[in-house]
mmCIF file with all atom_site columns, C-alpha atoms in Angstrom:
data_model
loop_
_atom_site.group_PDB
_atom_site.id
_atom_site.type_symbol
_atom_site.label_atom_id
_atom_site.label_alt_id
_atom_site.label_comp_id
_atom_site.label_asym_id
_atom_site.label_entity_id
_atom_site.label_seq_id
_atom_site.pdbx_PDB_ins_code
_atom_site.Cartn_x
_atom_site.Cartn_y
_atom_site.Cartn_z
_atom_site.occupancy
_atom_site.B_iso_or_equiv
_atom_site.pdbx_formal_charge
_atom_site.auth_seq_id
_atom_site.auth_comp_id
_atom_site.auth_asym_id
_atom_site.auth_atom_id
_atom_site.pdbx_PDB_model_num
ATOM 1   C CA . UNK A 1 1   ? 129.433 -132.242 147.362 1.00 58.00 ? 14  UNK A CA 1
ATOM 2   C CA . UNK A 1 2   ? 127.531 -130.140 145.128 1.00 68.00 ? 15  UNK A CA 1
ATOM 3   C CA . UNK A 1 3   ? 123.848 -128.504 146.402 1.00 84.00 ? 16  UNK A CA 1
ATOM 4   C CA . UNK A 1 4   ? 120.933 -128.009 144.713 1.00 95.00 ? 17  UNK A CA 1
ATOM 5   C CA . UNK A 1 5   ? 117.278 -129.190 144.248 1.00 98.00 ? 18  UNK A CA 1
ATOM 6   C CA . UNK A 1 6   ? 116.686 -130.061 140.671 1.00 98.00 ? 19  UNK A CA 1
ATOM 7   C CA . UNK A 1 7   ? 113.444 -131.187 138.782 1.00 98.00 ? 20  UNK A CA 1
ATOM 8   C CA . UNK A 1 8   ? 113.929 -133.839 136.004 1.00 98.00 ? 21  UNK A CA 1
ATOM 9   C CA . UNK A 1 9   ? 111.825 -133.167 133.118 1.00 98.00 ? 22  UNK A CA 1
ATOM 10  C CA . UNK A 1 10  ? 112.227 -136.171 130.471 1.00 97.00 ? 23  UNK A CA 1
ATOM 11  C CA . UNK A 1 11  ? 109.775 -138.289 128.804 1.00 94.00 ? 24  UNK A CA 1
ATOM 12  C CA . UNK A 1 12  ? 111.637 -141.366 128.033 1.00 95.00 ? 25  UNK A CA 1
ATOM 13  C CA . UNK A 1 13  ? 111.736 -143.186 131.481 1.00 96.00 ? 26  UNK A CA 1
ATOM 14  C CA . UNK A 1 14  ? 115.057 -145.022 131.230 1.00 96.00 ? 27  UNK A CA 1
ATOM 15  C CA . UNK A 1 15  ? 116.826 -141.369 130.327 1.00 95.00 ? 28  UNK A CA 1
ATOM 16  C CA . UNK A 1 16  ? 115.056 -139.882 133.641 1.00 97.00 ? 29  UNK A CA 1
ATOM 17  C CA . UNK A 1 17  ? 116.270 -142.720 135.894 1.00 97.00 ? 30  UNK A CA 1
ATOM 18  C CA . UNK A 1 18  ? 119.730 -142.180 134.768 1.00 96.00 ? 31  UNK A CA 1
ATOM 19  C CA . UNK A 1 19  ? 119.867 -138.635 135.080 1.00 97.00 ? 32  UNK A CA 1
ATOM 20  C CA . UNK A 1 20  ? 118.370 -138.937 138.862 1.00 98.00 ? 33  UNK A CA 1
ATOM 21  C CA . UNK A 1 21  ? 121.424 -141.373 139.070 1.00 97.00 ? 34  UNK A CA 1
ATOM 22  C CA . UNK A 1 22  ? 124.052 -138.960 137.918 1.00 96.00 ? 35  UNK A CA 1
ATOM 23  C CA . UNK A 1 23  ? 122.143 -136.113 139.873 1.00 97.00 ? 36  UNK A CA 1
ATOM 24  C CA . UNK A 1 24  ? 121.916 -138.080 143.014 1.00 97.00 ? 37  UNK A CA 1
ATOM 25  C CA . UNK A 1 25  ? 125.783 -139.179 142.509 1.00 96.00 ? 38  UNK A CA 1
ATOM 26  C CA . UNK A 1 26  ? 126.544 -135.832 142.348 1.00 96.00 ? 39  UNK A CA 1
ATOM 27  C CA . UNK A 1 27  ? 124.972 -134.744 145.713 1.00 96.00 ? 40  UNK A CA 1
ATOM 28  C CA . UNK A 1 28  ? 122.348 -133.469 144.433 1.00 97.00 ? 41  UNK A CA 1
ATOM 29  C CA . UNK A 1 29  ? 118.723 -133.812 145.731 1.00 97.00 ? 42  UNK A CA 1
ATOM 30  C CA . UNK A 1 30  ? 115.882 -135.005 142.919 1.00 98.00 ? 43  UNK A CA 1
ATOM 31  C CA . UNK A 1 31  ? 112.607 -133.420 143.603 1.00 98.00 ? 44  UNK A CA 1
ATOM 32  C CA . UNK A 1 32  ? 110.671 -135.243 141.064 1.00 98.00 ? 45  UNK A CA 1
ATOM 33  C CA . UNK A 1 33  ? 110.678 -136.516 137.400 1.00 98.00 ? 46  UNK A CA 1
ATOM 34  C CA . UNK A 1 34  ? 107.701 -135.141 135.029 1.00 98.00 ? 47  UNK A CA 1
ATOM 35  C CA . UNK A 1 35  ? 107.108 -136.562 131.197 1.00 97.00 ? 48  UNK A CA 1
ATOM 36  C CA . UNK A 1 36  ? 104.980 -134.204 130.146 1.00 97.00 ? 49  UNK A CA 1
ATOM 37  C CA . UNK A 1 37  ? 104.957 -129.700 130.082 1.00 97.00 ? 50  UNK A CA 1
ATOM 38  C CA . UNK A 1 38  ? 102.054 -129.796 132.221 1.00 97.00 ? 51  UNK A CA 1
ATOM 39  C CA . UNK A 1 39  ? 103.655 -132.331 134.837 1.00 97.00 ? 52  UNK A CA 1
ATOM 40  C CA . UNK A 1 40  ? 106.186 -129.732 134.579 1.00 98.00 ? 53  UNK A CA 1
ATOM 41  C CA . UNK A 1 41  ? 104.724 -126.843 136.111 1.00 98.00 ? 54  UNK A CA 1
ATOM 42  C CA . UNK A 1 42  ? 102.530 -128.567 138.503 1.00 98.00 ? 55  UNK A CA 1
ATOM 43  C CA . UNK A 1 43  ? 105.967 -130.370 139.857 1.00 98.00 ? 56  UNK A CA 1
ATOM 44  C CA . UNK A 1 44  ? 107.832 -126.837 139.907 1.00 98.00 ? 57  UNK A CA 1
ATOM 45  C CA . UNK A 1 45  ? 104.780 -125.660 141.960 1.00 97.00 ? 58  UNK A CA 1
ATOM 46  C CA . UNK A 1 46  ? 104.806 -128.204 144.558 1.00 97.00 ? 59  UNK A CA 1
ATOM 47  C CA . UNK A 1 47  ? 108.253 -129.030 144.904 1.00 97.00 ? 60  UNK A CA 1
ATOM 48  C CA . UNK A 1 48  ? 110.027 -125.778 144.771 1.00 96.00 ? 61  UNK A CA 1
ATOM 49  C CA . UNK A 1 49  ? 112.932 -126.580 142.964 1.00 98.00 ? 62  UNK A CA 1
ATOM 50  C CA . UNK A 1 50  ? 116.008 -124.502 142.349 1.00 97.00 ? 63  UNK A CA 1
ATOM 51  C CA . UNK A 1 51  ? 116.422 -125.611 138.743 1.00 98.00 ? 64  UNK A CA 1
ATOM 52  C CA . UNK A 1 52  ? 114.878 -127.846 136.297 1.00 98.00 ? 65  UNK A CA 1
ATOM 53  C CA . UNK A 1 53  ? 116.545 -129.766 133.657 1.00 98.00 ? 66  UNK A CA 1
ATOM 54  C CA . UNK A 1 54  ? 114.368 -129.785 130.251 1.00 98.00 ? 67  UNK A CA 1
ATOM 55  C CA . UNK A 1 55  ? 113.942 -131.953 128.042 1.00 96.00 ? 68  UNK A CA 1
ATOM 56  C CA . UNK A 1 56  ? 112.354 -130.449 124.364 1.00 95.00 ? 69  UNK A CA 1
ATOM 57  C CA . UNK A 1 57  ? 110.426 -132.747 123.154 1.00 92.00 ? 70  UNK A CA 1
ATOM 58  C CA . UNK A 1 58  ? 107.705 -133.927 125.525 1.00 95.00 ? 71  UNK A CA 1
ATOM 59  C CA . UNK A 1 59  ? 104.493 -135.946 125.814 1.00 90.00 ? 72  UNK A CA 1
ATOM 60  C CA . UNK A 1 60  ? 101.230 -133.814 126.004 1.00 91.00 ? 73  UNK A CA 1
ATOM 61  C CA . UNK A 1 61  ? 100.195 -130.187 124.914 1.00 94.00 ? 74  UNK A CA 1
ATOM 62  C CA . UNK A 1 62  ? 103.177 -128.436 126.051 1.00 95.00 ? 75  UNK A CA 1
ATOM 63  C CA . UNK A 1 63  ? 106.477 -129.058 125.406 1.00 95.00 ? 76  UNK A CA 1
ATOM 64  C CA . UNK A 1 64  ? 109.825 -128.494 126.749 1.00 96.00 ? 77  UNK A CA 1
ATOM 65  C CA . UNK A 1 65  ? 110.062 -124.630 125.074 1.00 96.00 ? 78  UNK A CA 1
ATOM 66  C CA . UNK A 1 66  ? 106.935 -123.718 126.409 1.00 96.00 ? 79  UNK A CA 1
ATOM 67  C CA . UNK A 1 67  ? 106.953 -125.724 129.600 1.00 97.00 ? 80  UNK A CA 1
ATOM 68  C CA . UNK A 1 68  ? 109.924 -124.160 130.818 1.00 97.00 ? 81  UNK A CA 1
ATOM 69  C CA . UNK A 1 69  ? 108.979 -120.419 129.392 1.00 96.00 ? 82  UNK A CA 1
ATOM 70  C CA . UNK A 1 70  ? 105.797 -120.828 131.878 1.00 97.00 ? 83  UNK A CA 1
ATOM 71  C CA . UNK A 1 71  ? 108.514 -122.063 134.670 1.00 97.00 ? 84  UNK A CA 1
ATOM 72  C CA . UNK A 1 72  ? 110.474 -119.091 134.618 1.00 95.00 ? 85  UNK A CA 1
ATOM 73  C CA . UNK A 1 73  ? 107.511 -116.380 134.278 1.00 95.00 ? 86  UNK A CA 1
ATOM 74  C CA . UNK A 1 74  ? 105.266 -117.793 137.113 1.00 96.00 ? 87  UNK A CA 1
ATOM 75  C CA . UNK A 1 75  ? 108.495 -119.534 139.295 1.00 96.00 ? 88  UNK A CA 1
ATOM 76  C CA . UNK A 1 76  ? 111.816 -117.623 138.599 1.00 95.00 ? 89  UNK A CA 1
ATOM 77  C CA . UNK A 1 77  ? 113.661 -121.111 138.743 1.00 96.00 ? 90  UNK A CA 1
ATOM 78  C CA . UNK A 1 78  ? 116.150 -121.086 136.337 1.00 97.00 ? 91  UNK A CA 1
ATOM 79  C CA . UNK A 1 79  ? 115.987 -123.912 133.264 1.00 97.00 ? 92  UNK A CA 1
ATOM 80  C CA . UNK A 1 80  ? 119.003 -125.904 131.732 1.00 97.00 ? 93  UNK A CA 1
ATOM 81  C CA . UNK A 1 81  ? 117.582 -127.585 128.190 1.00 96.00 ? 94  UNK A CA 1
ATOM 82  C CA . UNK A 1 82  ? 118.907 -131.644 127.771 1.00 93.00 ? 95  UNK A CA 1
ATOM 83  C CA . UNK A 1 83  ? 117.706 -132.365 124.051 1.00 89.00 ? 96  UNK A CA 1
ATOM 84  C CA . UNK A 1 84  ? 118.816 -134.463 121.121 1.00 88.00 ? 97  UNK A CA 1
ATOM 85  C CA . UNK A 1 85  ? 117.898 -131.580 118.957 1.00 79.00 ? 98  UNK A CA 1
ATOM 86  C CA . UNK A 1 86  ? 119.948 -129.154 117.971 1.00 78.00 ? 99  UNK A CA 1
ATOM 87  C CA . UNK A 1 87  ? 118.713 -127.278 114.708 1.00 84.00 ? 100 UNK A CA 1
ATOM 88  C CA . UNK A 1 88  ? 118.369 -123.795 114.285 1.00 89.00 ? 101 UNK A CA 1
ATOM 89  C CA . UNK A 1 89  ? 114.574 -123.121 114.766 1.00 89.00 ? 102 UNK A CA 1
ATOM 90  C CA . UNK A 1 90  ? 114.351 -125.034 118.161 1.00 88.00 ? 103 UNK A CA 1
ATOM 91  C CA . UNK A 1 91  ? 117.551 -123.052 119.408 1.00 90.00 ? 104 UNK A CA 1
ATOM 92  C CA . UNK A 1 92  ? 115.626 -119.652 118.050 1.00 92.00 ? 105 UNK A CA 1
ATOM 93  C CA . UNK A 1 93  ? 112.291 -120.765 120.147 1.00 92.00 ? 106 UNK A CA 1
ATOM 94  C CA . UNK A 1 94  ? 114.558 -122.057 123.091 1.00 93.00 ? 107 UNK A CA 1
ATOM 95  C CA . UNK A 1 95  ? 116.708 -118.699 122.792 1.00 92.00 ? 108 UNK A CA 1
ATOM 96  C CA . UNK A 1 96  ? 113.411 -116.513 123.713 1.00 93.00 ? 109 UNK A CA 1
ATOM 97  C CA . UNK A 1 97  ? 113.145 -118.262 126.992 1.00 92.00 ? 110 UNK A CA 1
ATOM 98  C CA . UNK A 1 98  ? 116.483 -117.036 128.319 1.00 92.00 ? 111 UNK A CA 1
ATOM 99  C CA . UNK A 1 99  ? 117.760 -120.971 128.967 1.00 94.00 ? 112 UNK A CA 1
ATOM 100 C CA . UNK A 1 100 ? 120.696 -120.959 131.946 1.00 95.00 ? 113 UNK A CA 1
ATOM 101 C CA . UNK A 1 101 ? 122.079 -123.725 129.683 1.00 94.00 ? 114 UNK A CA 1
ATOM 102 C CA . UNK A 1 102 ? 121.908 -126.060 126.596 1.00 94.00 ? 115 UNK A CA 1
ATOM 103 C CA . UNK A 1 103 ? 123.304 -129.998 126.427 1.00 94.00 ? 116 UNK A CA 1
ATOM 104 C CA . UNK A 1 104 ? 122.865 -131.429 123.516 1.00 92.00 ? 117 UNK A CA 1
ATOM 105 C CA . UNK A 1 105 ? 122.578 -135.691 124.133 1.00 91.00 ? 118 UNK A CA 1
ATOM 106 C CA . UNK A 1 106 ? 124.296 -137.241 124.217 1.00 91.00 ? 119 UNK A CA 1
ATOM 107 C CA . UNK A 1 107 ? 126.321 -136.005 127.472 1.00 93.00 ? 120 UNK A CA 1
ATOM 108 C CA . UNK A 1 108 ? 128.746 -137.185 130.478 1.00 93.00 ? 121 UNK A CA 1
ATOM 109 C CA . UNK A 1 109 ? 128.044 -136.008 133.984 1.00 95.00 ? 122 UNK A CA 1
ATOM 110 C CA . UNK A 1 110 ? 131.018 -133.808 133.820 1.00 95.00 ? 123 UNK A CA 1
ATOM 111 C CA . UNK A 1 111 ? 129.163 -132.076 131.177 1.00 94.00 ? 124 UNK A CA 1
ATOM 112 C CA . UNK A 1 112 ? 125.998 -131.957 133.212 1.00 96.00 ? 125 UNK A CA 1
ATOM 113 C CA . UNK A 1 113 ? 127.765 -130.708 136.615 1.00 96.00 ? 126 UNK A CA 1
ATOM 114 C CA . UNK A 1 114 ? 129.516 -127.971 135.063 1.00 96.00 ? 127 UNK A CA 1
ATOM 115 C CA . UNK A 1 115 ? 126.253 -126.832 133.467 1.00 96.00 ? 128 UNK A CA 1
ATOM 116 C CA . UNK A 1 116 ? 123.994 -126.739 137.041 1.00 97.00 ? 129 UNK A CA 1
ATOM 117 C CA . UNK A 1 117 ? 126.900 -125.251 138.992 1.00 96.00 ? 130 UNK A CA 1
ATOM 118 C CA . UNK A 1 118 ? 126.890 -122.607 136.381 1.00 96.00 ? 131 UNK A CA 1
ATOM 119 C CA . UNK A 1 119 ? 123.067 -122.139 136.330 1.00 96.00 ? 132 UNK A CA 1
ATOM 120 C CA . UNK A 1 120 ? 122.500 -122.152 139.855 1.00 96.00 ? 133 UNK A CA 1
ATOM 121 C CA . UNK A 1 121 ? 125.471 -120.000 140.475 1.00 95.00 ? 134 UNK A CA 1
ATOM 122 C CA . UNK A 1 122 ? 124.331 -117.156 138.141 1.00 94.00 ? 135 UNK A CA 1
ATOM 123 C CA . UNK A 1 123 ? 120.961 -117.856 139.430 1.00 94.00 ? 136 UNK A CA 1
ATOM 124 C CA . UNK A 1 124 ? 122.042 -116.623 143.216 1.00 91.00 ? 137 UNK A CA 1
ATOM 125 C CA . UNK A 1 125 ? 124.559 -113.748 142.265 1.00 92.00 ? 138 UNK A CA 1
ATOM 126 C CA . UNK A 1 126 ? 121.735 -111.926 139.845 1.00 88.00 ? 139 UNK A CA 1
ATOM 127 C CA . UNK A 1 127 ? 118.995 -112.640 142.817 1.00 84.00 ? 140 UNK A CA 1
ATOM 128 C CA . UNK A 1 128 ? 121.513 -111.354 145.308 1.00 85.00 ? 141 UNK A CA 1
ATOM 129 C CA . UNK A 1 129 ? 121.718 -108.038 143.005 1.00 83.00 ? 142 UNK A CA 1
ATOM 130 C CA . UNK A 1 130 ? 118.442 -107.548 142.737 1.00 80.00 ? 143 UNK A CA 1
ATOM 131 C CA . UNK A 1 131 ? 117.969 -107.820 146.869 1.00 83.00 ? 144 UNK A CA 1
ATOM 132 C CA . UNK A 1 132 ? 120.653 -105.199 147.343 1.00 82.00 ? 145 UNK A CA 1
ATOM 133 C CA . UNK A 1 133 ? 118.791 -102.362 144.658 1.00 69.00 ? 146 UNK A CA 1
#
């Protein structure tokens, strides 16, 4: 069973409850769905998670881009991006925030477990190098 405590960040409800369903399926533990950027980072704050899954476009000031740029500055938790959109100035903007991974929707959960093993994995070993300089 796979480990891991993940924040859900999507906006359309019915798309959050079945990620938390795959996610949950998959072993792993849900700390809490936001809608909005600013849900975001209050969430990440109280909840400690060990990665969040991003959605781009989001209700309220912040979106996804900016959300998760905040996430990894003030939290070091490491952000996968879920998002239907795929064109070449959101992937520049998204780019800049150093994503641990991209899935395009739609997506399987195979698709979505391969990506947070490979997030949280790289996650540990470069936090593991920086303990040991």
């Amino acid at each position: 069973m796979a480990e891991g405590r993940i924040l859900i960040v999507e906006d359309e409800h019915i798309v959050a409850m079945g990620i938390k369903r795959m996610l949950k399926g998959l072993g792993y533990t849900v700390t809490g769905v936001a809608s909005s950027g600013e849900d975001a980072i209050s969430k990440a704050e109280s909840t400690f998670p060990d990665l969040v899954l991003m959605d781009i476009m989001l209700k309220g000031e912040l979106d996804g881009v900016e959300a998760a740029k905040e996430i990894k500055e003030r939290f070091d938790v490491p952000v996968v991006f879920l998002t239907a959109y795929s064109d070449s100035t959101i992937l520049e903007r998204v780019k800049k925030t150093g994503p641990s991974g991209y899935i395009v929707k739609p997506f399987d959960e195979k698709d979505l477990h391969s990506n947070i093993e490979i997030a949280l994995h790289r996650h540990r070993n470069e936090k593991e190098d920086l303990e040991e300089n």
